[in-house]
Short mmCIF file of N, CA and C in Angstrom, two decimals:
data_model
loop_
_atom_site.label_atom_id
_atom_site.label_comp_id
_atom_site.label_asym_id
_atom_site.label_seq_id
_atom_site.Cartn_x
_atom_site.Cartn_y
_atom_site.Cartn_z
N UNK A 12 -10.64 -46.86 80.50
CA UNK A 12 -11.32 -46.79 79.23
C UNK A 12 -12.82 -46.88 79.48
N UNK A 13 -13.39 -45.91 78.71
CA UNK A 13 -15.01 -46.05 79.04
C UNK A 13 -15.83 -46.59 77.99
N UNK A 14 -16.89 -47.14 78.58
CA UNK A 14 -17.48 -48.42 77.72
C UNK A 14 -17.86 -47.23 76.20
N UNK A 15 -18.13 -46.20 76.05
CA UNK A 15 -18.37 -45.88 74.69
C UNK A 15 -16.97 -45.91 73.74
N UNK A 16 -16.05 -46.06 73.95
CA UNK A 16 -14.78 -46.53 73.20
C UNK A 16 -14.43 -47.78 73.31
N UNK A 17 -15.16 -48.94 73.97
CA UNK A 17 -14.63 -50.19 74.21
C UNK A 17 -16.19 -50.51 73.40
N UNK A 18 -16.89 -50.01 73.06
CA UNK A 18 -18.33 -50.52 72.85
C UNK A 18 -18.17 -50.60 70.85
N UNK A 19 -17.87 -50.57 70.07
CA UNK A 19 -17.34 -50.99 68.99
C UNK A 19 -16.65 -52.21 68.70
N UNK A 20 -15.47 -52.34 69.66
CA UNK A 20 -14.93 -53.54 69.83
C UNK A 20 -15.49 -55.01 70.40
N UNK A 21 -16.18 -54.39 71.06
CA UNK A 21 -17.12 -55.43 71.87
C UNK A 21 -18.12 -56.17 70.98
N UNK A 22 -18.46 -55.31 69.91
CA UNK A 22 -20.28 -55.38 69.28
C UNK A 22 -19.18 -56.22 68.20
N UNK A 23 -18.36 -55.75 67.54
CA UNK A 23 -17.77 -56.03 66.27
C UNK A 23 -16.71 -57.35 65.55
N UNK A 24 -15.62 -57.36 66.80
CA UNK A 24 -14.74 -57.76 67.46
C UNK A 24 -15.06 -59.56 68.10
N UNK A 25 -16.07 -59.19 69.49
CA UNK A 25 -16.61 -59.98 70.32
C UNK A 25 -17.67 -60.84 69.63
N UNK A 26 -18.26 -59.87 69.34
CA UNK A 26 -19.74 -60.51 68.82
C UNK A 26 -19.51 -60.64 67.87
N UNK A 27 -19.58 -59.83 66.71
CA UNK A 27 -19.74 -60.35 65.33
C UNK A 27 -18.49 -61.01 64.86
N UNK A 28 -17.17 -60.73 64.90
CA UNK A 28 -15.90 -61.57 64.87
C UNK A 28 -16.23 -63.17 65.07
N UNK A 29 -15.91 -62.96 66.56
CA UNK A 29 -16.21 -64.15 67.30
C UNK A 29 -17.52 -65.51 67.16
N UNK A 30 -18.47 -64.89 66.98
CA UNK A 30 -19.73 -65.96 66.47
C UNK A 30 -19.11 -66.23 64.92
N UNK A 31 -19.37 -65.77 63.94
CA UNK A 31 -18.72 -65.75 62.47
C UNK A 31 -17.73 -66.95 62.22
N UNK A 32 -16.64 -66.89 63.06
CA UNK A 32 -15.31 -67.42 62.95
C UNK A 32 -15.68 -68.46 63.82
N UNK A 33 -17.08 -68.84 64.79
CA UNK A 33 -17.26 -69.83 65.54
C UNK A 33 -18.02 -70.81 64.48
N UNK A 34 -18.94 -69.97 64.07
CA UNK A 34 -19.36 -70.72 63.00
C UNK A 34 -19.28 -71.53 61.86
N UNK A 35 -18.18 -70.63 61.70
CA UNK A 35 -17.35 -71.59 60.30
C UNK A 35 -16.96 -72.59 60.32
N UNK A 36 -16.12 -72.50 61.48
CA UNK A 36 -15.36 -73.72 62.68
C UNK A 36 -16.00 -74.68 62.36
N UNK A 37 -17.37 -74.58 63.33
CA UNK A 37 -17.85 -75.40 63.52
C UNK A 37 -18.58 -76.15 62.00
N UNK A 38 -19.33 -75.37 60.53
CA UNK A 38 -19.79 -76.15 59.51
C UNK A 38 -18.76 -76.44 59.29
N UNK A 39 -16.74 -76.02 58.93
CA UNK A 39 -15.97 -77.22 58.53
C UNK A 39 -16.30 -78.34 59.32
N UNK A 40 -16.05 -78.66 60.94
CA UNK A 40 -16.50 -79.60 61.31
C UNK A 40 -17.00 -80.58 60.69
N UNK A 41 -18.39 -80.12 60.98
CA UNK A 41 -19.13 -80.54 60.46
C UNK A 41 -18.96 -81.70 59.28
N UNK A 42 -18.72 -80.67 57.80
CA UNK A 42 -18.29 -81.05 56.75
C UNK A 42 -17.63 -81.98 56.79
N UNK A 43 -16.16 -82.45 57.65
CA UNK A 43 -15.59 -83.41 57.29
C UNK A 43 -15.25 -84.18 58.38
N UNK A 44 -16.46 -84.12 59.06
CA UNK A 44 -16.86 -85.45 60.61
C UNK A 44 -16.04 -85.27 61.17
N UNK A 45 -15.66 -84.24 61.86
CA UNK A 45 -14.86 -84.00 63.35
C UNK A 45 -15.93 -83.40 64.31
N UNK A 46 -15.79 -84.38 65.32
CA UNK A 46 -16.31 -83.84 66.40
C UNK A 46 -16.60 -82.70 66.94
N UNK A 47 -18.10 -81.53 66.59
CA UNK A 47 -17.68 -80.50 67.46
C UNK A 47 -17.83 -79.77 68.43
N UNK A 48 -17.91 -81.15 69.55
CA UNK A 48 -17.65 -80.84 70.61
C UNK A 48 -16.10 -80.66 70.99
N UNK A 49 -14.90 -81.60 69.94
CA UNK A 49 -13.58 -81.15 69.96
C UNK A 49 -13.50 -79.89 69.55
N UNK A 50 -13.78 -79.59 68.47
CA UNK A 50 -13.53 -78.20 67.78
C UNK A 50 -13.68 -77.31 69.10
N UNK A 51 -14.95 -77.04 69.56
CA UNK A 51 -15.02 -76.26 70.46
C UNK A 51 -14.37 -76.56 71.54
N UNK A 52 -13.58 -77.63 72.06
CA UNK A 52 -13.02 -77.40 73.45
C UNK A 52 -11.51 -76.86 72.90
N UNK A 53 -10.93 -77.21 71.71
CA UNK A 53 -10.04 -76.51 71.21
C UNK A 53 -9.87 -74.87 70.80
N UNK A 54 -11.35 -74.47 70.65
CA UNK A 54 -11.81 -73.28 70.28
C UNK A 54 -11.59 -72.57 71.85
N UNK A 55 -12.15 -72.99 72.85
CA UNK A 55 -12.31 -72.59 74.03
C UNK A 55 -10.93 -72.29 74.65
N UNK A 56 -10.08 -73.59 74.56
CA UNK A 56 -8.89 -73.55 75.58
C UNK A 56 -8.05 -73.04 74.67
N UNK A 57 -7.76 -72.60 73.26
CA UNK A 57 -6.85 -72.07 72.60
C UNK A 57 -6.75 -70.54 72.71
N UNK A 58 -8.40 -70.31 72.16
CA UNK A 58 -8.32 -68.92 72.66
C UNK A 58 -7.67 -68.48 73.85
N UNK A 59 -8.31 -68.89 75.25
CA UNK A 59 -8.14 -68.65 76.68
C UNK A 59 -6.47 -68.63 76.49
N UNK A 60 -6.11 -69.84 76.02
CA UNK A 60 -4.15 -68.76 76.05
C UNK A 60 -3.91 -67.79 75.46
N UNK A 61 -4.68 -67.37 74.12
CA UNK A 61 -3.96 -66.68 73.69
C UNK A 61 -4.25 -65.36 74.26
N UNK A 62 -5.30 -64.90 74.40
CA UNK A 62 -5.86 -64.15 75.72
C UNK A 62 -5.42 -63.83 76.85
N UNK A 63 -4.73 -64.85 77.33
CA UNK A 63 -3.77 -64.70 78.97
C UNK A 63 -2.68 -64.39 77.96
N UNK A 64 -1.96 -64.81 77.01
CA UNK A 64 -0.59 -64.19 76.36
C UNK A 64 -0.62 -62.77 76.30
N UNK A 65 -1.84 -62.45 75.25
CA UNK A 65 -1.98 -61.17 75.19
C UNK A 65 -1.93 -60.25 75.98
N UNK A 66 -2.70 -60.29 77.14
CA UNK A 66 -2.79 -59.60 78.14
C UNK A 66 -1.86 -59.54 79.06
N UNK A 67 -0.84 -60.73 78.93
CA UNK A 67 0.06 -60.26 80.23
C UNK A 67 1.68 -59.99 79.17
N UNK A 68 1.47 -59.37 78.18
CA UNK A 68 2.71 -58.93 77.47
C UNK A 68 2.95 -57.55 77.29
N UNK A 69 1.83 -57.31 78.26
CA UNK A 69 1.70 -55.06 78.78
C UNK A 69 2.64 -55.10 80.11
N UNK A 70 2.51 -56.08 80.63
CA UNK A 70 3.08 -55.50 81.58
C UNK A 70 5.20 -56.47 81.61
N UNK A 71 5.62 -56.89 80.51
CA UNK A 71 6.75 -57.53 80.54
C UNK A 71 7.72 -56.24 79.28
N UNK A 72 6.79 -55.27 78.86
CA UNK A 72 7.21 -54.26 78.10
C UNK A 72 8.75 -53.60 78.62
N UNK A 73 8.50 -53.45 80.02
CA UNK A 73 9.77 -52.33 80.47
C UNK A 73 11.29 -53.10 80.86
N UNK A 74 10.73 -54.32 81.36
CA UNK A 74 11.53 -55.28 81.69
C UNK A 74 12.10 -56.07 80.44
N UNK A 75 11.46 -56.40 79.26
CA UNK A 75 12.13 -56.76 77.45
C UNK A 75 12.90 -55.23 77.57
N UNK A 76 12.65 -54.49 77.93
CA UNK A 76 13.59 -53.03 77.11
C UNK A 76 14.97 -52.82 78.23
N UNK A 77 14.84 -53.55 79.41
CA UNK A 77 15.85 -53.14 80.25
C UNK A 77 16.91 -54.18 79.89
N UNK A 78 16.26 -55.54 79.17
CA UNK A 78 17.29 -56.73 78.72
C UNK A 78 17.60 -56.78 77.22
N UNK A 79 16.93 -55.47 77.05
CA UNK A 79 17.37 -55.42 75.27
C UNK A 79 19.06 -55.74 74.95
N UNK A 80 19.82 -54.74 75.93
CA UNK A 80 21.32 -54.65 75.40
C UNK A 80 21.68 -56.07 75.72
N UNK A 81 21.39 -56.54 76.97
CA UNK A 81 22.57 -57.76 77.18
C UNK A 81 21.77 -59.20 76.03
N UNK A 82 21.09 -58.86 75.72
CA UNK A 82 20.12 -60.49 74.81
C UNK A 82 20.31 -60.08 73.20
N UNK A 83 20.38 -58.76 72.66
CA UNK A 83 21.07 -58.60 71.84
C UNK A 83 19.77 -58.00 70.98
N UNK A 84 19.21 -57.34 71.06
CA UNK A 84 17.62 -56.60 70.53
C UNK A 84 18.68 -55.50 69.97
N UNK A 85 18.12 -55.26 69.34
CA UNK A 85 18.80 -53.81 68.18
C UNK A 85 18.57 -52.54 68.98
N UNK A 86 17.56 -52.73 69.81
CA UNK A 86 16.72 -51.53 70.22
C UNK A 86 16.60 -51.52 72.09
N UNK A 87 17.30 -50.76 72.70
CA UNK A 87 17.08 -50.40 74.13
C UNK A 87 16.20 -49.79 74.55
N UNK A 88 15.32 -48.62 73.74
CA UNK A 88 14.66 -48.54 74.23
C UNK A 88 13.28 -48.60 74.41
N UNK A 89 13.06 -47.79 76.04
CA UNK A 89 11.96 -48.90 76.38
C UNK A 89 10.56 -48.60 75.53
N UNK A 90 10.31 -47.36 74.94
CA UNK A 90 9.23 -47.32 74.00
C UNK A 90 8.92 -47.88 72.83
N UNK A 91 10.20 -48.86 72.54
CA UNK A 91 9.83 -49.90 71.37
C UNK A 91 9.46 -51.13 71.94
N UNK A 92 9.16 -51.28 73.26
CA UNK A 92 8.30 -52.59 73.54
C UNK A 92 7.34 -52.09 74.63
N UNK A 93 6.35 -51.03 74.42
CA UNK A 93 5.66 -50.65 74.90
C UNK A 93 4.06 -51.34 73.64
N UNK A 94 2.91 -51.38 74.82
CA UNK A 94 2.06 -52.43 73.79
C UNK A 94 1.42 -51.61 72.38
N UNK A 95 1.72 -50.01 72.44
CA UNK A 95 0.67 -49.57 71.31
C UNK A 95 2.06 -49.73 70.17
N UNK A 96 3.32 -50.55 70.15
CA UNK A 96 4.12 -50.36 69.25
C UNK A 96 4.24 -51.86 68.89
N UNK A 97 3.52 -52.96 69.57
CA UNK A 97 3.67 -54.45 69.33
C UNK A 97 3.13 -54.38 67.89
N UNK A 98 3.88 -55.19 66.70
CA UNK A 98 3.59 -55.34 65.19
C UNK A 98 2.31 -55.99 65.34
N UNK A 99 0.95 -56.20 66.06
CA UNK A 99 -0.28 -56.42 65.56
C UNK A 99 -1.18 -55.15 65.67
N UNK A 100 -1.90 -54.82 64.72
CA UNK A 100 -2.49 -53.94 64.20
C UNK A 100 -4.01 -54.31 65.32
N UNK A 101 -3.75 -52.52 65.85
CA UNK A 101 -5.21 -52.64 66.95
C UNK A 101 -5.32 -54.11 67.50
N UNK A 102 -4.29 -54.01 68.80
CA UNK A 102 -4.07 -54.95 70.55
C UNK A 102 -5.39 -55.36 70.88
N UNK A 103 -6.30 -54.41 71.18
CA UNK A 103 -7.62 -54.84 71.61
C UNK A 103 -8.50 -54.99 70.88
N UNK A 104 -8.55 -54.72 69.74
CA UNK A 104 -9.52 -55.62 68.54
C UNK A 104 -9.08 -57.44 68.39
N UNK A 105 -7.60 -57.44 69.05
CA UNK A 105 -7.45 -58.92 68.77
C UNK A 105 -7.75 -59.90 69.75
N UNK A 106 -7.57 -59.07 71.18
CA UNK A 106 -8.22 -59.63 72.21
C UNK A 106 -9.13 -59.66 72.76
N UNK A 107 -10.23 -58.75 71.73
CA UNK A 107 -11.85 -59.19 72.30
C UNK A 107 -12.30 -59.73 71.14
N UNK A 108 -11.20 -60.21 70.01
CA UNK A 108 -11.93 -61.58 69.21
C UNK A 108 -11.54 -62.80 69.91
N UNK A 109 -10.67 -62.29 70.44
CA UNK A 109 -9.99 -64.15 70.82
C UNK A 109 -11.30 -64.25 72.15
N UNK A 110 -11.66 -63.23 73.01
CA UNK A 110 -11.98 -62.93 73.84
C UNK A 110 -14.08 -63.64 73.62
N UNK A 111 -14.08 -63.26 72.04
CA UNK A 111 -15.18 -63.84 71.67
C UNK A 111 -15.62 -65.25 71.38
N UNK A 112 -14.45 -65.38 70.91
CA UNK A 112 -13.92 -66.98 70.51
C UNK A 112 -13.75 -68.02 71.75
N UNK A 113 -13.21 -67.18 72.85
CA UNK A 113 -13.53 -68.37 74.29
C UNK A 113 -14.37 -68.26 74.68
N UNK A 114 -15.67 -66.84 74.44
CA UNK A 114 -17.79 -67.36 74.77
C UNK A 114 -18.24 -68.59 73.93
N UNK A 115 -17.56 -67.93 73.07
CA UNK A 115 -18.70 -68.95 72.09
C UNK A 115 -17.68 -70.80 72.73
N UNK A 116 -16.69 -70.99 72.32
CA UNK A 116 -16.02 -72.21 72.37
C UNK A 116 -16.65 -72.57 74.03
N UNK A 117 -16.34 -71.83 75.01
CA UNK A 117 -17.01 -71.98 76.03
C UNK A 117 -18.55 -72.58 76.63
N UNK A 118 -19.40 -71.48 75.55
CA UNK A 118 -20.83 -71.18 75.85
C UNK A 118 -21.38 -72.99 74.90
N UNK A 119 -20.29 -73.19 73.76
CA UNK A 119 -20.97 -74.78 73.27
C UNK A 119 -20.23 -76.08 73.77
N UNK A 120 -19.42 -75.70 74.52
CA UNK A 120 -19.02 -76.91 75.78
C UNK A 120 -20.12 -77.32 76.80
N UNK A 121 -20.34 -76.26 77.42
CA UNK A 121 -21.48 -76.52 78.20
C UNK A 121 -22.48 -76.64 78.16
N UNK A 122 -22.92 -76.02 76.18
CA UNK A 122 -24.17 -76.90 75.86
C UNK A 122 -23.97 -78.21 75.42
N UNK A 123 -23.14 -78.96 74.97
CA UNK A 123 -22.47 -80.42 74.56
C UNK A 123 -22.94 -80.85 76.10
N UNK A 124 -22.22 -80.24 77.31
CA UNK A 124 -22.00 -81.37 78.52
C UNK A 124 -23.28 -81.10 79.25
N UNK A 125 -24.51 -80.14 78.77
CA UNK A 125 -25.74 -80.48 79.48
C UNK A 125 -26.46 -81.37 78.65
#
């Protein structure tokens, strides 16, 4: 994929998603005296799974479709668990928010611990 088709997602997604939804976070915080230096290490390490989930459920696609019959899935085959057919709407719009969401949760950990 070349950065002028990944470059929307990045600006939109990453950046503007991600700061936005960091922000909020953080004035609830705020608002009702929770720590947010917690918020953000929760912000940080929540994302980061969901991110490693995301990303490694491309490659368990062929192997869910080869155990469809014996586990009891309606569906054998293997192009219904291929990732552009997973029920979330645009895969990589969700993982370069989450993707934004572990800079920012990240980037105010390490301003908290300097």
């Amino acid at each position: 994929m070349d950065f002028e088709t990944l470059r929307p997602y990045l600006l939109w997604y990453t950046g503007v998603g991600g700061v936005v939804t960091a922000a909020v976070l953080y004035g609830l915080a705020t608002l009702v005296d929770v720590d947010v230096g917690l918020v953000a290490t929760v912000l940080f390490l929540g994302s980061l799974v969901v991110v490693s989930m995301l990303l490694t459920v491309s490659d368990q696609g062929i192997e869910s479709a080869a155990h469809g019959a014996e586990v009891g899935f309606g569906s054998s085959n293997p192009m219904d668990f291929q990732p552009d057919s997973l029920p979330v709407p645009n895969r990589l719009g969700v993982v370069c928010y989450f993707v934004g969401l572990t800079v920012v949760g990240g980037a105010t950990v390490a301003f908290l611990l300097a």
